[in-house]
C-alpha atoms as one frame of an Amber mdcrd trajectory, in Angstrom:
protein
   0.068   0.064   0.046   2.803   2.234   0.987   4.372   1.483  -2.388   1.515
   2.334  -4.437   1.105   5.678  -2.661   4.904   6.506  -3.180   4.376   5.659
  -6.875   1.354   7.880  -7.247   2.982  10.596  -5.450   6.112  10.117  -7.810
   3.881  10.377 -10.775   2.125  13.545  -9.263   5.436  15.039  -8.617   6.660
  14.271 -12.223   3.420  15.933 -13.664   3.951  18.970 -11.452   7.469  19.331
 -12.425   6.679  19.138 -16.245   3.956  21.898 -15.399   6.450  23.968 -13.623
   8.931  23.370 -16.435   6.271  24.389 -19.055   5.386  27.496 -17.036   8.673
  28.712 -16.693   9.598  28.045 -20.395   6.451  30.113 -21.355   7.167  32.720
 -18.950  10.588  32.839 -20.196   9.543  33.264 -23.795   6.987  36.006 -22.807
   9.759  37.913 -20.957  11.878  37.692 -23.806   9.148  38.724 -26.337   8.304
  41.635 -24.112  11.910  42.588 -23.924  12.530  42.217 -27.796   9.243  44.535
 -28.218  10.615  46.917 -25.975  13.901  47.254 -27.420  12.139  47.450 -30.723
  10.106  50.280 -29.495  12.951  52.098 -28.222  14.765  51.666 -31.513  11.893
  52.937 -33.423  11.373  55.748 -31.026  15.197  56.649 -31.291  14.989  56.485
 -35.225  11.730  58.709 -35.292  13.462  61.572 -33.298  16.812  61.590 -35.323
  16.737  64.237 -38.048  18.253  63.239 -41.388  21.648  64.828 -42.162  21.622
  68.070 -43.953  22.286  68.204 -47.693  25.152  70.675 -47.357  25.713  72.852
 -50.388  28.518  71.444 -52.513  28.197  67.910 -51.192  27.532  65.127 -53.708
  23.804  65.059 -52.724  23.621  68.631 -51.812  22.337  71.893 -53.806  25.051
  73.529 -55.893  27.106  76.649 -54.676  25.957  79.813 -56.568  26.509  82.475
 -53.856  29.538  84.402 -52.704  30.829  82.680 -49.619  33.639  83.209 -46.975
  35.052  80.601 -45.018  35.043  80.960 -41.169  37.874  79.844 -38.771  36.000
  76.719 -37.905  35.854  75.710 -41.463  32.205  76.535 -42.106  31.061  78.636
 -45.062  28.632  81.765 -44.895  26.887  82.841 -48.088  26.457  86.424 -48.604
  24.952  88.976 -51.036  25.860  92.834 -51.281  23.588  95.633 -51.980  23.669
  99.384 -52.384  26.605 101.310 -53.298  30.068  99.716 -53.796  31.813  99.057
 -50.408  34.748 101.370 -51.076  32.338 104.250 -51.620  30.040 103.782 -48.724
  29.470 105.955 -45.785  27.277 103.770 -44.107  27.820  99.951 -43.766  24.963
  97.834 -42.712  24.856  93.910 -41.900  21.229  92.507 -42.361  20.392  89.485
 -40.387  17.218  87.741 -41.983  14.586  86.208 -39.931  12.876  82.647 -39.679
  12.451  80.605 -42.916  14.354  83.274 -44.835  17.643  83.959 -46.324  20.135
  86.549 -47.681  18.019  87.182 -50.753  15.280  88.758 -48.699  17.096  92.188
 -48.866  16.107  95.292 -47.297  14.407  97.193 -50.301  15.570 100.731 -49.832
  14.888 103.385 -52.598  17.666 104.011 -54.954  17.443 107.638 -54.008  18.259
 107.153 -50.435  20.885 104.525 -51.036  22.712 107.022 -53.249  22.179 110.007
 -51.108  23.383 108.523 -47.985  25.965 106.133 -49.547  24.496 103.037 -48.058
  26.003  99.490 -48.318  24.151  96.480 -47.303  25.257  92.920 -46.804  22.955
  90.233 -46.057  24.014  86.786 -45.231  22.519  83.308 -44.824  22.274  82.302
 -41.161  23.845  78.700 -40.553  21.858  76.123 -42.205  19.926  78.493 -44.394
  20.206  79.120 -48.151  23.947  78.295 -49.159  25.510  78.767 -45.555  26.786
  75.500 -43.925  24.964  74.165 -41.017  26.460  74.664 -37.514  25.266  71.769
 -35.200  27.137  73.729 -32.419  25.146  77.016 -33.108  24.667  79.140 -29.901
  23.513  82.456 -29.051  26.904  83.650 -28.995  28.237  82.115 -32.168  25.960
  83.944 -34.318  27.250  87.215 -33.159  30.914  86.181 -33.718  29.916  84.907
 -37.083  28.794  88.403 -37.991  32.150  89.889 -36.644  34.010  87.394 -38.832
  31.906  88.291 -41.769  32.590  92.082 -41.282  36.450  91.501 -41.036  36.730
  89.214 -44.035  34.749  91.791 -46.020  36.638  94.432 -44.390  33.722  96.694
 -43.288  35.787  98.543 -40.901  36.119  98.805 -37.122  32.395  99.684 -36.770
  29.257  98.907 -38.670  25.577  98.898 -38.381  23.366  95.726 -37.796  19.625
  95.196 -38.531  17.796  92.043 -37.646  14.231  91.219 -38.585  11.969  88.920
 -36.575  14.101  85.867 -35.504  16.994  87.838 -36.719  16.160  90.384 -34.111
  17.591  87.935 -31.385  20.626  88.045 -33.228  20.875  91.609 -32.486  20.681
  91.197 -29.007  23.643  88.854 -29.251  25.675  91.466 -30.949  24.833  94.078
 -28.432  26.121  91.426 -25.698  29.084  90.148 -27.439  30.509  92.618 -29.889
  29.057  95.905 -28.752  32.533  97.419 -29.504  32.160  96.576 -33.343  28.629
  98.580 -33.516  27.864 102.064 -34.894  24.149 101.307 -34.250  21.606  98.702
 -34.146  17.899  98.057 -35.249  15.545  95.301 -34.408  12.549  94.982 -36.429
   9.651  93.138 -34.976  12.260  91.033 -32.893  11.134  87.549 -31.612  10.998
  87.312 -27.830  12.099  84.264 -25.802   9.413  83.903 -23.112  11.919  82.398
 -20.608  14.365  85.254 -20.585  15.036  86.187 -16.991  13.565  89.601 -15.932
  10.106  89.222 -17.229   7.335  89.161 -14.543   5.780  85.897 -14.570   2.471
  86.892 -15.148   3.352  89.188 -17.960   5.200  86.358 -19.921   2.454  83.935
 -19.214  -0.220  86.081 -20.504   1.730  86.982 -23.538   2.350  83.312 -24.175
  -1.224  82.437 -24.053  -1.863  84.927 -26.829  -0.139  82.768 -29.425  -1.743
  79.999 -31.145  -2.067  76.646 -28.826  -0.094  74.565 -31.400   2.737  77.071
 -31.403   2.734  77.067 -27.766   3.459  73.587 -27.718   6.143  73.893 -30.287
   7.956  76.334 -27.952   7.487  74.222 -25.053   9.142  71.371 -26.808  12.023
  73.608 -28.171  12.638  74.796 -24.554  12.188  71.744 -22.522  13.068  68.923
 -24.747  14.848  70.146 -27.665  15.603  66.575 -28.962  12.207  66.110 -29.545
  12.105  69.301 -31.885  12.655  67.385 -35.322   9.943  64.755 -34.441   7.377
  67.194 -33.027   7.697  69.225 -36.119   7.525  66.414 -38.572   4.949  64.017
 -36.933   1.220  64.182 -38.081  -0.700  63.229 -34.942  -0.693  66.834 -33.348
  -0.647  70.252 -34.894   3.041  71.569 -35.318   4.176  74.915 -36.025   2.011
  77.268 -37.769   4.703  79.413 -38.933   6.600  76.434 -40.561   3.419  75.346
 -42.131   2.872  78.777 -43.531  -0.656  78.998 -41.997  -2.450  82.113 -42.644
  -4.201  82.049 -39.341  -1.372  83.578 -37.466  -1.374  86.733 -39.607  -3.211
  89.874 -38.558  -5.378  91.462 -40.976  -2.935  94.099 -42.035  -0.192  91.431
 -42.357  -2.723  89.628 -44.811  -2.915  92.672 -47.057   0.919  92.696 -47.319
   1.290  88.961 -48.046   0.305  89.371 -51.667   3.126  92.039 -52.164   5.674
  89.552 -50.636   4.661  86.644 -52.643   4.772  88.494 -55.859   8.530  89.368
 -55.468   9.680  86.224 -53.487  10.833  83.810 -56.066  13.549  82.059 -54.103
  11.510  80.266 -51.318  12.794  76.903 -52.442  16.425  78.030 -51.617  15.612
  78.713 -47.952  15.172  75.248 -46.779  17.143  73.506 -49.486  19.731  72.115
 -47.031  16.792  70.597 -44.858  14.714  72.024 -42.005  16.455  70.639 -39.061
  19.508  72.770 -39.238  17.728  75.730 -40.449  14.126  76.142 -38.971  14.479
  73.568 -36.003  17.750  74.825 -34.839  16.223  78.373 -34.730  13.650  77.068
 -32.459  16.221  75.194 -30.174  18.596  78.200 -30.045  16.100  80.898 -30.053
  13.865  79.536 -27.247  16.288  77.418 -25.308  18.100  78.652 -22.106  20.092
  81.783 -23.219  23.539  82.589 -21.944  22.108  85.950 -20.810  18.881  88.061
 -20.726  18.561  91.134 -23.064  16.719  92.987 -20.288  20.128  93.003 -18.151
  22.140  94.501 -20.962  24.146  97.592 -20.429  23.712 100.584 -22.776  26.461
  99.906 -25.493  26.545 103.701 -26.418  26.901 105.560 -23.014  28.249 108.568
 -24.685  25.373 108.627 -27.268  27.804 107.645 -30.120  25.299 105.354 -31.500
  21.790 104.273 -30.989  19.445 100.962 -30.536  16.078 101.008 -32.096  13.145
  98.645 -31.739  10.253  98.550 -34.098   6.859  96.850 -33.498   3.461  96.594
 -34.597   0.797  96.698 -31.748  -1.236  94.114 -33.652   1.729  91.594 -34.074
   0.357  88.114 -33.628   3.603  86.419 -33.822   5.314  88.450 -30.952   2.824
  90.086 -28.477   3.632  93.752 -28.061   3.459  93.772 -24.341   6.777  92.095
 -24.033   8.407  94.766 -26.256   6.885  97.440 -24.394   8.327  95.935 -21.084
  11.744  95.546 -22.552  11.717  99.102 -23.526  10.828 100.179 -20.245  13.327
  98.314 -18.440  16.073  99.666 -21.150  15.650 103.271 -21.303  18.389 103.734
 -23.792  16.262 101.813 -26.373  14.596 104.101 -28.840  11.180 102.176 -29.142
   8.799 102.861 -32.067   5.305 101.256 -31.805   3.207 101.176 -34.913  -0.368
 101.350 -34.158  -2.509  98.703 -36.334   0.501  97.142 -37.725   1.351  93.434
 -37.512   4.507  91.501 -37.926   5.149  92.322 -41.546   4.847  96.119 -41.395
   8.314  96.527 -42.698   7.445  95.624 -46.292   4.907  98.420 -46.586   5.807
 101.086 -49.097   8.430 103.259 -47.738   8.830 101.738 -44.265  12.328 100.365
 -44.822  13.606 103.786 -45.794  12.005 105.293 -42.630  13.654 102.482 -40.345
  17.055 102.810 -41.991  17.115 106.697 -42.002  16.050 106.891 -38.354  19.009
 104.387 -37.430  21.621 106.269 -39.591  20.732 110.028 -39.439  17.791 110.194
 -36.974  15.282 111.134 -39.625  11.923 109.550 -40.121
């Protein structure tokens, strides 16, 4: 009897052992499957957030080089275009900095009469990654000012020159005022883009201004500031609305801006060149640098012209839907040496209105409006 019980127990133990072995085998397979799926998901996610390499001008798969270019100390090239009177005959020399989704070919349309009367020379250049300038994956707030200084030196503009920045290019002018003020004869910021995270803004003011921009653009700026490594993915995915500016959405323009859009589109025949090297090192890099953590705040700058040997001007429309006017007003209040020009009823594109550029440039160079 005892032997039979022992045999039965043995058989039961054998069945239980087989069941345990089968369970462990299935459990192991399930765990491995989950691990493979997890690794696969990570690999997919990593690939999804990786931007493609830029199509650098002059490379085998890149666009041809057609512009005049200088070679910088770090080996990169900057493309530029000269306008106005010949450099050797110029009384006033201006470096113009283009805005977001723009390039050197978006020139300052001054009247020939003004150019000749004052002797104005303007050089516009492609910021890194735009047009025909090499990308700069190491671009910083400071590096842009140093690029401008090197451009001025290689073109022999002299010890001092003027700078004008438009929209996103206005941020670069703040950099020039911080890092190369000794090279400037004067500066103008036209509808300059503001970083909502600059120190010095009252929290309630910056929050109120931030809420005025489109919700989809709020998310674009959040990602650029807090998770810059997701900037490429966020602006190329199709699940959520991305940048209205990159998409050229008309919703962001004021009523006055919409009237001016036809004028811009009728004269702008080089749009394809702007993004020809890819969007990541041009548009997306602008977002990462412009709305990232800055090395300084413009609100903390000292007067670069304490003896009134030059002047700094900010022009802004009070109906600008890209950059809320309340922040420009606050900057002007905190920096009393800024000469602030607010235009009633104007949007973000006011500078292309007839005669506006002549007014802006005359005010900078000789104090005339």
